[in-house]
XYZ file of N, CA and C in Angstrom:
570
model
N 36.628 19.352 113.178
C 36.661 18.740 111.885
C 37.747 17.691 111.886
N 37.270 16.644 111.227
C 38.569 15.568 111.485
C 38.980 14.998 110.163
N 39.868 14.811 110.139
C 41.031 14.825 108.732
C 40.742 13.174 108.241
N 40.443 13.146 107.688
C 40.558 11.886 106.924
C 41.647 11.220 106.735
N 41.544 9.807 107.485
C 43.122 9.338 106.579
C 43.033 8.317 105.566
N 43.596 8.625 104.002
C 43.254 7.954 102.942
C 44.381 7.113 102.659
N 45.038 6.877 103.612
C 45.831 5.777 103.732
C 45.426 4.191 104.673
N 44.200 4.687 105.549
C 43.594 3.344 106.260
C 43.151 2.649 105.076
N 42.793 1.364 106.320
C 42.302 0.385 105.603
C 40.470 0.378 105.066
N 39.910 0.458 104.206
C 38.569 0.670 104.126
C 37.748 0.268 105.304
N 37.228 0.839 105.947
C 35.934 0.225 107.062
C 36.271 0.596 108.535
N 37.593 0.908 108.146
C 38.215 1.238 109.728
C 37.956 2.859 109.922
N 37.597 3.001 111.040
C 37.704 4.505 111.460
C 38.379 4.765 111.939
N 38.355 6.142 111.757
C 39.956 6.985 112.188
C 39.921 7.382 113.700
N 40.864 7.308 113.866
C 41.347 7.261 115.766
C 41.253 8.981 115.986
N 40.385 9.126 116.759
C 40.024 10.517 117.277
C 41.891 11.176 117.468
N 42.054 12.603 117.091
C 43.477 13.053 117.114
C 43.406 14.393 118.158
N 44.098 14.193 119.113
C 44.643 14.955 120.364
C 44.157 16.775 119.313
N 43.040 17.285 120.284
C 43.487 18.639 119.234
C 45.016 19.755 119.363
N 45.398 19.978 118.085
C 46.754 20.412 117.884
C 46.946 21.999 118.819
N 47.933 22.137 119.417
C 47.702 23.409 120.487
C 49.048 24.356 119.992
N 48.561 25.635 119.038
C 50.005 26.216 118.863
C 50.272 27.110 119.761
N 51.763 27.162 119.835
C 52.074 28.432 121.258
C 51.757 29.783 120.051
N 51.297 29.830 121.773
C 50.671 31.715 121.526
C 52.403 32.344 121.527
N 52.167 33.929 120.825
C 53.756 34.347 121.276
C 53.096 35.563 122.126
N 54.055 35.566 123.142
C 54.068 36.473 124.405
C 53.866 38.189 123.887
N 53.135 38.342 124.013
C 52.264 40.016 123.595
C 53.839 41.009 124.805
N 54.406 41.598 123.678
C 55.445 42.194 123.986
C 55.141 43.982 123.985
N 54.671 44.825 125.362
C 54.714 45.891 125.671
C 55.521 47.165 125.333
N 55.182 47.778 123.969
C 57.016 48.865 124.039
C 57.062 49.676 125.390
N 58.609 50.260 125.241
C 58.669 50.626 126.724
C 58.179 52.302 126.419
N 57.867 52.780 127.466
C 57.231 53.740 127.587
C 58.071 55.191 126.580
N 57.025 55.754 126.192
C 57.928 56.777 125.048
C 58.980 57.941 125.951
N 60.240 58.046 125.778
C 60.833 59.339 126.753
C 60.748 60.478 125.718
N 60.413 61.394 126.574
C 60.514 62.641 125.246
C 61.787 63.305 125.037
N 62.681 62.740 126.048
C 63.807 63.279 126.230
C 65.146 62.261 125.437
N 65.158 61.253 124.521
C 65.688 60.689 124.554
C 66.526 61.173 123.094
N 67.923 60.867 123.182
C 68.108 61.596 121.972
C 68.057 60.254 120.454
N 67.567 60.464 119.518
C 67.077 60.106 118.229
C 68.496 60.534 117.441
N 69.516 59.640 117.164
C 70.411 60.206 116.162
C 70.260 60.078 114.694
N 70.864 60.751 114.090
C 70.013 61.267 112.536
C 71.466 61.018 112.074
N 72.231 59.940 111.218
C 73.306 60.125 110.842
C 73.765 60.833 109.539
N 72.584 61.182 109.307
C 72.691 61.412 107.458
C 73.019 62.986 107.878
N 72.090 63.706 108.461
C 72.258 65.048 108.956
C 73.786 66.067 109.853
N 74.187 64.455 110.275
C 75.362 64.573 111.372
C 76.674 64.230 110.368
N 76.644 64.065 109.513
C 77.567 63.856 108.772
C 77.554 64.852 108.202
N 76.787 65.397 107.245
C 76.845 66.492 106.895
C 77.181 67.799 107.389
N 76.422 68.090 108.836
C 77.406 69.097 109.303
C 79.052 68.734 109.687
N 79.329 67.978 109.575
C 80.494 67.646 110.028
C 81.601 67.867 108.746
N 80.869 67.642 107.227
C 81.143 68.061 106.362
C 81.965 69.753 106.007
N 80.459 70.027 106.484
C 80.129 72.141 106.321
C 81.481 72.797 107.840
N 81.210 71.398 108.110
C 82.267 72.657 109.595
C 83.837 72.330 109.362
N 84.173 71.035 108.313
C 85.512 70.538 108.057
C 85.666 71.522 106.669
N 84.894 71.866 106.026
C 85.258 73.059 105.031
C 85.148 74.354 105.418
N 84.890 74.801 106.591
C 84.745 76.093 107.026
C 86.179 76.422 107.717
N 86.411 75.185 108.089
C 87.734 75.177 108.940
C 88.684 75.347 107.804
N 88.486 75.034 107.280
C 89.753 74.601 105.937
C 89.813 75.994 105.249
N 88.564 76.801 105.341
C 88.656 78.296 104.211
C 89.310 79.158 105.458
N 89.230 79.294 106.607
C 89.365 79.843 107.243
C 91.299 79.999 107.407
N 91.359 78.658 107.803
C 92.838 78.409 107.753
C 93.271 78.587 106.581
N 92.717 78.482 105.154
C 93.634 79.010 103.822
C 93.931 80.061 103.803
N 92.731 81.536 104.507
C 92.123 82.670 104.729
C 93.413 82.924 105.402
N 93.720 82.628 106.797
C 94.576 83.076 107.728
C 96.074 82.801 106.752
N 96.031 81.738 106.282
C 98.074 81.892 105.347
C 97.903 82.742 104.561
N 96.525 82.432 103.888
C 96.922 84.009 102.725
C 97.092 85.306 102.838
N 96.335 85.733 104.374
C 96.621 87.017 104.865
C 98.092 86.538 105.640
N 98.472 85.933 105.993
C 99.726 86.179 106.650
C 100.737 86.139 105.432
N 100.676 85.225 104.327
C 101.617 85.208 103.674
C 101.934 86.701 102.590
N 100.364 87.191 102.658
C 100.494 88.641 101.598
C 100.161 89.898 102.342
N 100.130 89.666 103.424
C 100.097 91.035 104.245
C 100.662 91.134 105.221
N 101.312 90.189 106.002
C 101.865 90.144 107.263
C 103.608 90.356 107.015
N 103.648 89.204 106.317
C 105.279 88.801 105.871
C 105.770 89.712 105.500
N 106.857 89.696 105.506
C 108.349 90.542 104.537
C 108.015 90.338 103.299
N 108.220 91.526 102.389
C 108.120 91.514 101.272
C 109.586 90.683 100.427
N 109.450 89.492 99.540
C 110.750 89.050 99.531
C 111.025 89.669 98.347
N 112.302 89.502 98.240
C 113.315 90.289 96.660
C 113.234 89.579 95.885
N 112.671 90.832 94.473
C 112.782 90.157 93.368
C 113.927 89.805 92.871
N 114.164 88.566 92.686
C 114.987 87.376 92.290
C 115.251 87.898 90.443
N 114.263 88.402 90.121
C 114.296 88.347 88.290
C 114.076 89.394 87.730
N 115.420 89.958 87.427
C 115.666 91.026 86.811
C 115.757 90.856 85.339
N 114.781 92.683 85.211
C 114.487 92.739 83.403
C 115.494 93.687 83.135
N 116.440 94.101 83.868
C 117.286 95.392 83.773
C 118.363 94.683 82.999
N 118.535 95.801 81.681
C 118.990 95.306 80.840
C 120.905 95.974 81.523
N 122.045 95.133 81.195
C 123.499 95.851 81.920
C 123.842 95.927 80.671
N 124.426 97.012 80.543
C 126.108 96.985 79.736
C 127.358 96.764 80.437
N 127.467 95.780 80.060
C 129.027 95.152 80.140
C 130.064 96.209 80.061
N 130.161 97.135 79.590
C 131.344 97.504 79.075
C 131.148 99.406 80.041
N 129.747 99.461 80.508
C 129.830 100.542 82.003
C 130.353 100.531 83.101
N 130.600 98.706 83.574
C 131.128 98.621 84.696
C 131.831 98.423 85.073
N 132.634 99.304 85.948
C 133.682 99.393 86.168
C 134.601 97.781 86.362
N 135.652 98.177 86.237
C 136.834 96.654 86.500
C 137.045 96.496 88.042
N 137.144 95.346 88.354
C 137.271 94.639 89.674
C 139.016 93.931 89.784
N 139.448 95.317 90.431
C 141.028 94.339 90.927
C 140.948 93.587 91.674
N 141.839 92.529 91.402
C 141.842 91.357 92.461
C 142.564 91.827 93.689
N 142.606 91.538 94.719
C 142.960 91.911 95.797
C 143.806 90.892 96.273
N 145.014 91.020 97.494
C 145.370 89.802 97.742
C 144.352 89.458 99.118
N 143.537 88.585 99.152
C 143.354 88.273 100.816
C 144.106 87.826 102.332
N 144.415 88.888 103.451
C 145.361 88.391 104.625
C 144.876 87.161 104.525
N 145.186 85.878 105.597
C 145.201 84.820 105.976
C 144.991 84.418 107.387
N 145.270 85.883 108.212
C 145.804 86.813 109.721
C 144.473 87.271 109.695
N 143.839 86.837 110.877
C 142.555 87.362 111.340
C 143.033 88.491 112.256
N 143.975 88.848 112.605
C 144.343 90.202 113.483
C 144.483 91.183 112.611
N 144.844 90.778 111.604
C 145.532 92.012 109.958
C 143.830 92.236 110.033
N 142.862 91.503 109.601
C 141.613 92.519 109.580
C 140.807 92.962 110.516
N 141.214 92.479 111.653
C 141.009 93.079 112.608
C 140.939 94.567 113.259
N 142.420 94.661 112.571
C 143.401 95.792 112.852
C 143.617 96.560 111.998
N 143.367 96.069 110.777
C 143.178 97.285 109.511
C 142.094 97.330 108.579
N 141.024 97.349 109.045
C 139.615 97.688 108.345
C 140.018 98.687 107.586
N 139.930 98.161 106.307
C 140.547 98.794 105.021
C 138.828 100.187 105.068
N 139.302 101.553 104.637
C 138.277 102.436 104.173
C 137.589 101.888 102.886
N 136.035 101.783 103.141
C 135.368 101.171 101.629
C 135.141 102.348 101.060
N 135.641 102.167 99.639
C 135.495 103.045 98.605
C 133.770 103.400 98.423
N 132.966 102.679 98.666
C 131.367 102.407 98.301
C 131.023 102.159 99.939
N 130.827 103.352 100.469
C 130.319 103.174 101.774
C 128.640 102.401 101.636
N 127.802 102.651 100.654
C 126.532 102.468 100.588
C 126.370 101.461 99.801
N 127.222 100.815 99.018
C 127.514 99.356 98.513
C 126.669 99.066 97.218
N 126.160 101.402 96.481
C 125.458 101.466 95.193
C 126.036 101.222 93.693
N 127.099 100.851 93.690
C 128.824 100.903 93.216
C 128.902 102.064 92.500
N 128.516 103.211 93.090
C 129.201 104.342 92.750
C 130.624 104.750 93.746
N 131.674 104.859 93.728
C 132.494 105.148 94.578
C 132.493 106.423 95.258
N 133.406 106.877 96.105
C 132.839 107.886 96.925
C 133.343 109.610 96.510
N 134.250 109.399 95.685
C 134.660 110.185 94.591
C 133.359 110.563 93.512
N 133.078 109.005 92.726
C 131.753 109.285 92.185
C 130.480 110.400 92.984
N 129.701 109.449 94.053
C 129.206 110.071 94.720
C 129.202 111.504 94.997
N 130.360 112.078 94.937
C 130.523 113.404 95.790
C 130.634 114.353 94.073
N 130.695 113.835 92.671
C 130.893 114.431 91.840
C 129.371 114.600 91.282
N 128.581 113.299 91.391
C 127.220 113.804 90.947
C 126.279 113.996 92.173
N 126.609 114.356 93.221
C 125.863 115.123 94.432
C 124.994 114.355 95.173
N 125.144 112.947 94.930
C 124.430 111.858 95.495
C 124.661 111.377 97.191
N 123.737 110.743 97.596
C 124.422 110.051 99.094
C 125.090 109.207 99.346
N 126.298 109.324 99.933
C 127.310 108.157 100.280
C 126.716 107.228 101.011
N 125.524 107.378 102.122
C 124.783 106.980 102.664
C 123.326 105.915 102.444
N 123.010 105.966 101.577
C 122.321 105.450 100.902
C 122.310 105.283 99.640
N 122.171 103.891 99.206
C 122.264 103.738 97.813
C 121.042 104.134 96.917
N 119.947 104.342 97.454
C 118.929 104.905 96.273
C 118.601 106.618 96.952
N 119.270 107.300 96.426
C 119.437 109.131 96.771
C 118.000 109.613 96.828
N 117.649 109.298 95.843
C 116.221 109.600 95.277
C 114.980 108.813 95.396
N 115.564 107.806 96.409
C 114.071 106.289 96.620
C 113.433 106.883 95.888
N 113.483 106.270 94.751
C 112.710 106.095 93.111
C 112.930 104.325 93.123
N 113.719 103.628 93.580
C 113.712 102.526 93.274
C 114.725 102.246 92.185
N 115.675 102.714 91.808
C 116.647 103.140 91.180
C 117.918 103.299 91.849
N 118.552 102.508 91.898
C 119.881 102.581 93.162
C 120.555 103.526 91.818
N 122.237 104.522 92.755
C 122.842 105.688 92.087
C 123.108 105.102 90.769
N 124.114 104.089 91.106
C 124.728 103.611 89.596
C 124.175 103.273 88.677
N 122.658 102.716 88.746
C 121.548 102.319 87.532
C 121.153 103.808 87.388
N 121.047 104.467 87.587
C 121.084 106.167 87.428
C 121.841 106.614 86.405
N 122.929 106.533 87.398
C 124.001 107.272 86.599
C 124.466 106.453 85.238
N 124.706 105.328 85.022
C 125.320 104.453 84.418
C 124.879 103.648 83.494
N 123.386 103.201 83.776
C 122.888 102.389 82.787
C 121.506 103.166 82.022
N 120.709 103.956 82.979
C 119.793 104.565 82.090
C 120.381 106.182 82.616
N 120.575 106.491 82.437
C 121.305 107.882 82.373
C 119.939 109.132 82.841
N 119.456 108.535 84.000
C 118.533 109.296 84.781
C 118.868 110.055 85.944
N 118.913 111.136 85.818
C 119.027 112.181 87.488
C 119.001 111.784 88.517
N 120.292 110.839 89.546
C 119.964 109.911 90.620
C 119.585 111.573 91.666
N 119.054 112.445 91.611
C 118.682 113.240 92.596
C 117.187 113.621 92.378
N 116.858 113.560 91.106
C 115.573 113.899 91.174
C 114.517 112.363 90.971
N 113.546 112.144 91.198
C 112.697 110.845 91.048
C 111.686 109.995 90.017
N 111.384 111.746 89.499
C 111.106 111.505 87.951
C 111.958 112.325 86.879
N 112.978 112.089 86.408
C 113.812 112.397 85.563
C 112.470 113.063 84.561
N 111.802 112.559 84.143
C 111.295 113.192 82.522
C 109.637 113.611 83.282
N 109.474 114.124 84.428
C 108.668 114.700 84.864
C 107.161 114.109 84.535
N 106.796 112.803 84.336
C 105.555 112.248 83.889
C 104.985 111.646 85.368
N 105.188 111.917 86.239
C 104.405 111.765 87.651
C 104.858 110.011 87.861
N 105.925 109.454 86.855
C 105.761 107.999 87.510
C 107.113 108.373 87.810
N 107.659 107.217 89.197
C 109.135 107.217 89.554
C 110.073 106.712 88.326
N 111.294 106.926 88.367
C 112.022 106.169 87.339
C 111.863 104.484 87.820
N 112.122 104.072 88.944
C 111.868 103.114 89.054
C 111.187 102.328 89.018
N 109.661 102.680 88.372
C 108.636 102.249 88.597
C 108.813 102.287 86.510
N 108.969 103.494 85.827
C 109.384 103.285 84.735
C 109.891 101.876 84.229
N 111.177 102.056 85.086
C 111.994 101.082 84.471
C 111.191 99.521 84.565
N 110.742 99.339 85.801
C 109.908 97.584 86.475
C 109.171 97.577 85.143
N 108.458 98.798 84.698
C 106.989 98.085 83.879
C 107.330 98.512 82.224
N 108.959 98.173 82.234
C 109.591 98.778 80.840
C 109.394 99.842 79.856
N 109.246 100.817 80.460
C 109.312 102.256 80.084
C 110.267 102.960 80.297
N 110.266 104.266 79.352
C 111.553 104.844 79.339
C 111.338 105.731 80.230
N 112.403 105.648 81.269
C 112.699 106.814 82.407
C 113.032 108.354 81.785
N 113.781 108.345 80.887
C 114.199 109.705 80.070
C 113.148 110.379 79.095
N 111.829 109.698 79.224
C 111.008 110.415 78.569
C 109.545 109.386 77.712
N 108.843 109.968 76.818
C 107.919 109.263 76.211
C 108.372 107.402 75.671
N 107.875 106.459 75.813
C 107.654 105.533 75.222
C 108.288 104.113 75.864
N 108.542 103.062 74.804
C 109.046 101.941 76.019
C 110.453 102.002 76.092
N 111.038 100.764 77.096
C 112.261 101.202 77.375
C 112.836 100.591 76.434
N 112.613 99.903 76.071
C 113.150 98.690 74.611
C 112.042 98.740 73.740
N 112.449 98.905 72.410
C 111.800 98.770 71.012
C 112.284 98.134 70.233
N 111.659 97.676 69.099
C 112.383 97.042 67.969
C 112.693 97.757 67.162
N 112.720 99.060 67.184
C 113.332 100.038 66.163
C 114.912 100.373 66.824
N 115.169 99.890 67.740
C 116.294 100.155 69.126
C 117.418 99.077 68.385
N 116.844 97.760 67.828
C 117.871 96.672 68.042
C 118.134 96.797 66.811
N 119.828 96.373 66.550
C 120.235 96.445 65.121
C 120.912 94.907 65.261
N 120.141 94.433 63.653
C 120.576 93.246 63.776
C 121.748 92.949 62.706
């Protein structure tokens, strides 16, 4: 078919046109399928990578929390509800301190409070307690909070015989000497 050109001059014919030749494109073979080849899936691979960075993470919280609440030393309570009277405990003479590291060397003064319960050893030996240990009765109740501030039997463990220790009384503010709490508001005079 030949194209008209409507730009000649009337009468003239059109000059036969070279026929137009487009390149073919080169028929491209895929390469043969491997069944072995690995196909990565990133959406999937992220995700486990997700599940195994939180497994790691419970595991390791898992391991401090058992080490920190079952392994460890139990540390001391810092915060005491134990109520003192001022006016039970005994007075503290001042002492002079040597200056002569041979003077204490050489005269390791006898401690009055071998067990460091501040009952002295006089005390001790009058209410039948151990010089040796400061809680006689592991009730949790060292002698002198016994003897001195709640006025509980440092030899026996439940003073008012209700199956709990005094010491366990006293922690959860109950009265060691018998029915009810250890502080009331019928107690305080204002």
């Amino acid at each position: 078919m030949a194209v008209e050109d409507i730009f000649a001059e009337p009468g003239t014919s059109p000059t036969p046109q070279p026929p137009v030749q487009r390149p073919v494109a080169p028929v491209v073979t895929p390469p043969p399928e491997d069944k072995f080849a690995f196909e990565e899936k990133p959406k999937k691979r992220g995700i486990l990578w997700v599940l195994f960075s939180v497994v790691v993470l419970l595991l390791g919280l898992g391991a401090f929390l058992a080490w920190r609440y079952v392994w460890s030393e139990p540390q001391a309570n810092t915060t005491s509800l134990t109520p003192v009277d001022l006016n039970l405990l005994p007075e503290e003479e001042e002492s002079e301190v040597p200056t002569n590291t041979s003077t204490l060397i050489n005269q390791a003064p006898a401690s009055p409070d071998a067990d460091r319960d501040g009952l002295t050893q006089e005390e001790e030996l009058a209410f039948g307690t151990s010089d040796q240990d400061p809680d006689s009765d592991d009730d949790g109740l060292n002698d002198k909070e016994e003897v001195k501030l709640y006025t509980t039997d440092p030899n026996d463990p439940d003073t008012d015989g209700d199956t709990f220790p005094d010491g366990e009384e006293v922690r959860n503010l109950y009265n060691p000497n018998g029915p009810g709490k250890l502080f009331s508001l019928e107690n305080i005079q204002l």
